[in-house]
């Protein structure tokens, strides 16, 4: 499904007239960069049980098994490039039309596209931390350790590193989620892009905006539980829709 010109104009008008605009992104914003989502029929959880390969309990029981799932994905994420949706959101921020991007993604693509205010509520691949001695290792060292040994180990004490992403059963980073709620409460418009709005507490952020009197717009291929609460819902490609919205909003 391709967004109609009327839908594009309406979303552009909403962004222009409803400031500040805060964006919430999920896995669907990165699928056009070749990164699979989680819950679709072809997503990651169609082939693997997240409690066995992506939970804190699983990591504590068998960190090597968790890394056997995670290491190929890390290679995929580090090789991915920002797509048109990431680039459009970064440009809208530069134009003063997006206050910040709250993302459930761990892939760093918003940052690499040029977004300056990115709140990563599920962590990121930027670092991994040693659960034994607390040493923090940058992505480059983690990737090198995986290539050399298959599983990344701490250079200080030798323990298996834990990726600094939020695993199932793990608490979200307090500072990030607190800031996300603050932005959601202050938003005149919450623009959801590529999120099925099924994972809490991130899925509660649009409701926080609505409770505070703000509006909601959604760009997502599949229906979400909040479609009926939204001023506008656009299906289809996030990259195509946001690029067209940017063209409507750019000066001149």
Short mmCIF file of C-alpha atoms in Angstrom, two decimals:
data_model
loop_
_atom_site.label_atom_id
_atom_site.label_comp_id
_atom_site.label_asym_id
_atom_site.label_seq_id
_atom_site.Cartn_x
_atom_site.Cartn_y
_atom_site.Cartn_z
CA UNK A 1 0.00 0.00 0.00
CA UNK A 2 1.29 3.43 -0.97
CA UNK A 3 0.30 6.55 0.95
CA UNK A 4 -2.05 8.83 -0.94
CA UNK A 5 -1.17 12.45 -1.64
CA UNK A 6 -4.00 13.45 0.71
CA UNK A 7 -2.50 11.37 3.54
CA UNK A 8 0.93 12.89 2.92
CA UNK A 9 -0.46 16.42 3.03
CA UNK A 10 -2.43 15.68 6.18
CA UNK A 11 0.61 14.27 7.99
CA UNK A 12 2.72 17.22 6.85
CA UNK A 13 0.07 19.60 8.18
CA UNK A 14 -0.11 17.73 11.49
CA UNK A 15 3.65 17.96 11.94
CA UNK A 16 3.73 21.64 10.96
CA UNK A 17 0.83 22.66 13.17
CA UNK A 18 1.33 20.33 16.16
CA UNK A 19 4.58 21.24 17.81
CA UNK A 20 6.51 19.83 19.49
CA UNK A 21 6.40 16.60 17.49
CA UNK A 22 8.05 13.55 19.04
CA UNK A 23 8.69 10.35 17.06
CA UNK A 24 8.54 6.77 18.35
CA UNK A 25 10.14 4.18 16.08
CA UNK A 26 10.13 0.39 16.13
CA UNK A 27 11.60 -2.45 14.10
CA UNK A 28 9.52 -1.57 11.04
CA UNK A 29 11.51 1.60 10.43
CA UNK A 30 14.64 -0.48 9.81
CA UNK A 31 13.25 -3.28 7.66
CA UNK A 32 13.97 -1.18 4.56
CA UNK A 33 17.64 -1.31 5.62
CA UNK A 34 17.50 -5.10 5.38
CA UNK A 35 17.03 -5.72 9.10
CA UNK A 36 14.25 -8.22 9.88
CA UNK A 37 11.57 -7.33 12.38
CA UNK A 38 10.55 -9.54 15.28
CA UNK A 39 6.87 -10.44 15.18
CA UNK A 40 5.92 -10.72 11.52
CA UNK A 41 5.56 -14.21 9.94
CA UNK A 42 9.13 -13.85 8.64
CA UNK A 43 10.49 -12.06 11.70
CA UNK A 44 13.16 -13.21 14.14
CA UNK A 45 10.75 -14.77 16.61
CA UNK A 46 9.26 -16.98 13.89
CA UNK A 47 12.49 -18.98 14.00
CA UNK A 48 13.69 -18.63 17.58
CA UNK A 49 12.14 -18.57 21.05
CA UNK A 50 13.14 -15.22 22.57
CA UNK A 51 13.12 -16.69 26.07
CA UNK A 52 15.78 -19.18 24.99
CA UNK A 53 18.07 -16.84 23.03
CA UNK A 54 17.27 -13.27 24.09
CA UNK A 55 16.41 -13.30 27.79
CA UNK A 56 18.46 -12.39 30.84
CA UNK A 57 17.81 -15.83 32.30
CA UNK A 58 19.11 -17.49 29.12
CA UNK A 59 22.24 -15.33 29.14
CA UNK A 60 23.00 -16.19 32.75
CA UNK A 61 22.46 -19.90 32.07
CA UNK A 62 24.30 -20.16 28.74
CA UNK A 63 25.84 -16.93 27.39
CA UNK A 64 27.48 -18.77 24.50
CA UNK A 65 24.10 -19.91 23.20
CA UNK A 66 22.74 -16.35 23.39
CA UNK A 67 25.75 -15.10 21.42
CA UNK A 68 25.28 -17.86 18.81
CA UNK A 69 21.96 -16.15 18.05
CA UNK A 70 23.12 -12.59 18.58
CA UNK A 71 26.52 -12.55 16.83
CA UNK A 72 25.18 -12.99 13.26
CA UNK A 73 22.58 -10.32 13.98
CA UNK A 74 25.30 -7.97 15.23
CA UNK A 75 27.15 -8.41 11.94
CA UNK A 76 23.92 -7.63 10.06
CA UNK A 77 23.27 -4.51 12.13
CA UNK A 78 26.78 -3.13 11.76
CA UNK A 79 26.61 -3.62 7.99
CA UNK A 80 23.21 -1.96 7.55
CA UNK A 81 22.82 1.59 6.24
CA UNK A 82 20.20 4.19 7.21
CA UNK A 83 17.25 4.21 4.83
CA UNK A 84 15.01 7.00 3.55
CA UNK A 85 12.89 6.96 6.71
CA UNK A 86 15.89 7.48 9.01
CA UNK A 87 17.23 10.24 6.76
CA UNK A 88 13.86 12.02 6.54
CA UNK A 89 13.45 12.02 10.34
CA UNK A 90 16.96 13.41 10.77
CA UNK A 91 16.21 16.21 8.30
CA UNK A 92 12.89 16.99 9.98
CA UNK A 93 14.79 17.36 13.25
CA UNK A 94 17.29 19.67 11.56
CA UNK A 95 14.38 21.78 10.31
CA UNK A 96 13.05 22.07 13.87
CA UNK A 97 9.97 19.96 13.14
CA UNK A 98 10.91 16.90 15.21
CA UNK A 99 11.84 17.41 18.85
CA UNK A 100 13.38 13.99 19.35
CA UNK A 101 13.27 10.33 18.34
CA UNK A 102 12.43 7.65 20.88
CA UNK A 103 13.44 4.30 19.46
CA UNK A 104 12.92 0.69 20.42
CA UNK A 105 15.69 -0.23 17.98
CA UNK A 106 19.26 -1.06 18.94
CA UNK A 107 20.85 -0.58 15.50
CA UNK A 108 22.22 3.00 15.78
CA UNK A 109 20.73 3.87 12.36
CA UNK A 110 18.99 7.03 13.59
CA UNK A 111 22.27 8.32 14.94
CA UNK A 112 24.12 7.39 11.76
CA UNK A 113 21.45 9.14 9.68
CA UNK A 114 22.11 12.37 11.56
CA UNK A 115 19.42 12.50 14.25
CA UNK A 116 20.84 14.36 17.21
CA UNK A 117 18.35 13.63 19.99
CA UNK A 118 17.78 9.87 20.06
CA UNK A 119 16.45 8.11 23.16
CA UNK A 120 17.25 4.39 23.03
CA UNK A 121 14.78 2.74 25.40
CA UNK A 122 15.96 -0.81 24.59
CA UNK A 123 19.70 -0.08 24.66
CA UNK A 124 21.98 -0.37 21.62
CA UNK A 125 24.81 -2.29 20.00
CA UNK A 126 27.15 0.61 20.81
CA UNK A 127 28.77 -1.25 23.71
CA UNK A 128 28.87 -4.53 25.63
CA UNK A 129 29.60 -4.81 29.35
CA UNK A 130 31.40 -7.47 31.35
CA UNK A 131 29.01 -8.89 33.96
CA UNK A 132 32.00 -9.95 36.07
CA UNK A 133 34.23 -6.88 36.35
CA UNK A 134 32.02 -4.18 34.81
CA UNK A 135 34.40 -3.20 32.00
CA UNK A 136 32.63 -1.57 29.05
CA UNK A 137 33.75 -2.54 25.55
CA UNK A 138 32.98 -0.53 22.38
CA UNK A 139 31.33 -2.11 19.36
CA UNK A 140 34.61 -2.35 17.43
CA UNK A 141 36.24 -4.45 20.17
CA UNK A 142 33.16 -6.65 20.52
CA UNK A 143 33.05 -7.32 16.78
CA UNK A 144 36.77 -8.11 16.69
CA UNK A 145 36.43 -10.52 19.60
CA UNK A 146 33.54 -12.30 17.87
CA UNK A 147 35.56 -12.67 14.68
CA UNK A 148 38.52 -14.07 16.62
CA UNK A 149 36.75 -16.33 19.11
CA UNK A 150 33.08 -16.61 18.08
CA UNK A 151 31.98 -15.20 21.44
CA UNK A 152 33.19 -11.84 22.80
CA UNK A 153 35.25 -11.99 25.98
CA UNK A 154 36.33 -9.25 28.36
CA UNK A 155 39.86 -8.05 27.68
CA UNK A 156 40.32 -7.39 31.40
CA UNK A 157 39.09 -10.60 33.06
CA UNK A 158 38.12 -12.99 30.27
CA UNK A 159 34.42 -13.36 31.11
CA UNK A 160 31.82 -13.51 28.33
CA UNK A 161 30.47 -10.01 27.63
CA UNK A 162 26.79 -9.08 27.78
CA UNK A 163 25.45 -6.91 24.95
CA UNK A 164 24.13 -3.58 26.21
CA UNK A 165 20.67 -4.23 24.83
CA UNK A 166 17.59 -4.87 26.94
CA UNK A 167 16.99 -8.60 27.11
CA UNK A 168 13.65 -10.14 28.01
CA UNK A 169 13.30 -10.07 31.78
CA UNK A 170 15.59 -7.07 32.13
CA UNK A 171 14.66 -3.60 33.35
CA UNK A 172 14.74 -0.77 30.80
CA UNK A 173 17.40 1.93 31.29
CA UNK A 174 15.84 4.29 33.81
CA UNK A 175 17.16 7.57 32.43
CA UNK A 176 16.09 6.73 28.89
CA UNK A 177 12.54 5.64 29.74
CA UNK A 178 12.04 8.59 32.12
CA UNK A 179 13.08 11.00 29.37
CA UNK A 180 10.86 9.20 26.86
CA UNK A 181 7.84 9.66 29.11
CA UNK A 182 8.73 13.32 29.64
CA UNK A 183 8.89 13.93 25.89
CA UNK A 184 5.65 12.00 25.34
CA UNK A 185 3.80 14.10 27.91
CA UNK A 186 5.01 17.34 26.32
CA UNK A 187 4.36 16.30 22.72
CA UNK A 188 1.59 18.02 20.80
CA UNK A 189 1.99 15.18 18.28
CA UNK A 190 3.35 11.69 18.75
CA UNK A 191 4.34 10.21 15.39
CA UNK A 192 4.72 6.42 15.57
CA UNK A 193 6.79 4.90 12.75
CA UNK A 194 7.28 1.17 12.26
CA UNK A 195 6.06 -0.01 15.64
CA UNK A 196 3.30 -2.54 16.23
CA UNK A 197 2.80 -0.95 19.68
CA UNK A 198 2.80 -4.35 21.37
CA UNK A 199 5.83 -4.09 23.66
CA UNK A 200 5.45 -2.19 26.92
CA UNK A 201 6.32 0.22 28.36
CA UNK A 202 7.24 1.79 24.99
CA UNK A 203 3.74 1.05 23.68
CA UNK A 204 2.35 3.19 26.50
CA UNK A 205 4.12 6.34 25.28
CA UNK A 206 1.49 7.29 22.65
CA UNK A 207 -1.18 6.89 25.35
CA UNK A 208 0.84 9.26 27.54
CA UNK A 209 0.67 11.85 24.75
CA UNK A 210 -3.07 11.30 24.32
CA UNK A 211 -3.69 11.55 28.08
CA UNK A 212 -1.86 14.90 28.07
CA UNK A 213 -4.08 16.24 25.26
CA UNK A 214 -1.74 15.64 22.33
CA UNK A 215 -2.48 13.95 19.02
CA UNK A 216 -1.29 10.68 17.52
CA UNK A 217 -0.29 9.74 13.96
CA UNK A 218 0.88 6.29 12.88
CA UNK A 219 2.96 5.12 9.90
CA UNK A 220 3.11 1.31 9.95
CA UNK A 221 2.56 -1.50 7.47
CA UNK A 222 0.38 -3.52 9.84
CA UNK A 223 -2.53 -2.43 12.07
CA UNK A 224 -1.78 -1.42 15.66
CA UNK A 225 -3.96 -1.42 18.80
CA UNK A 226 -4.09 2.39 18.72
CA UNK A 227 -5.18 2.93 15.10
CA UNK A 228 -8.63 4.13 16.17
CA UNK A 229 -7.07 6.68 18.53
CA UNK A 230 -4.91 8.20 15.80
CA UNK A 231 -5.67 11.35 13.85
CA UNK A 232 -4.10 9.62 10.86
CA UNK A 233 -2.82 6.16 10.02
CA UNK A 234 -0.67 5.53 6.95
CA UNK A 235 0.21 2.01 5.77
CA UNK A 236 3.00 0.98 3.45
CA UNK A 237 6.61 2.04 3.23
CA UNK A 238 7.86 4.34 5.98
CA UNK A 239 10.69 5.53 3.73
CA UNK A 240 8.37 6.53 0.91
CA UNK A 241 5.83 8.19 3.22
CA UNK A 242 8.34 10.17 5.28
CA UNK A 243 10.34 11.24 2.23
CA UNK A 244 7.13 12.61 0.69
CA UNK A 245 6.21 14.37 3.94
CA UNK A 246 9.68 15.93 4.09
CA UNK A 247 9.27 17.21 0.53
CA UNK A 248 6.02 18.89 1.61
CA UNK A 249 7.66 20.52 4.60
CA UNK A 250 11.03 21.61 3.22
CA UNK A 251 11.34 25.38 2.68
CA UNK A 252 11.00 26.56 -0.90
#
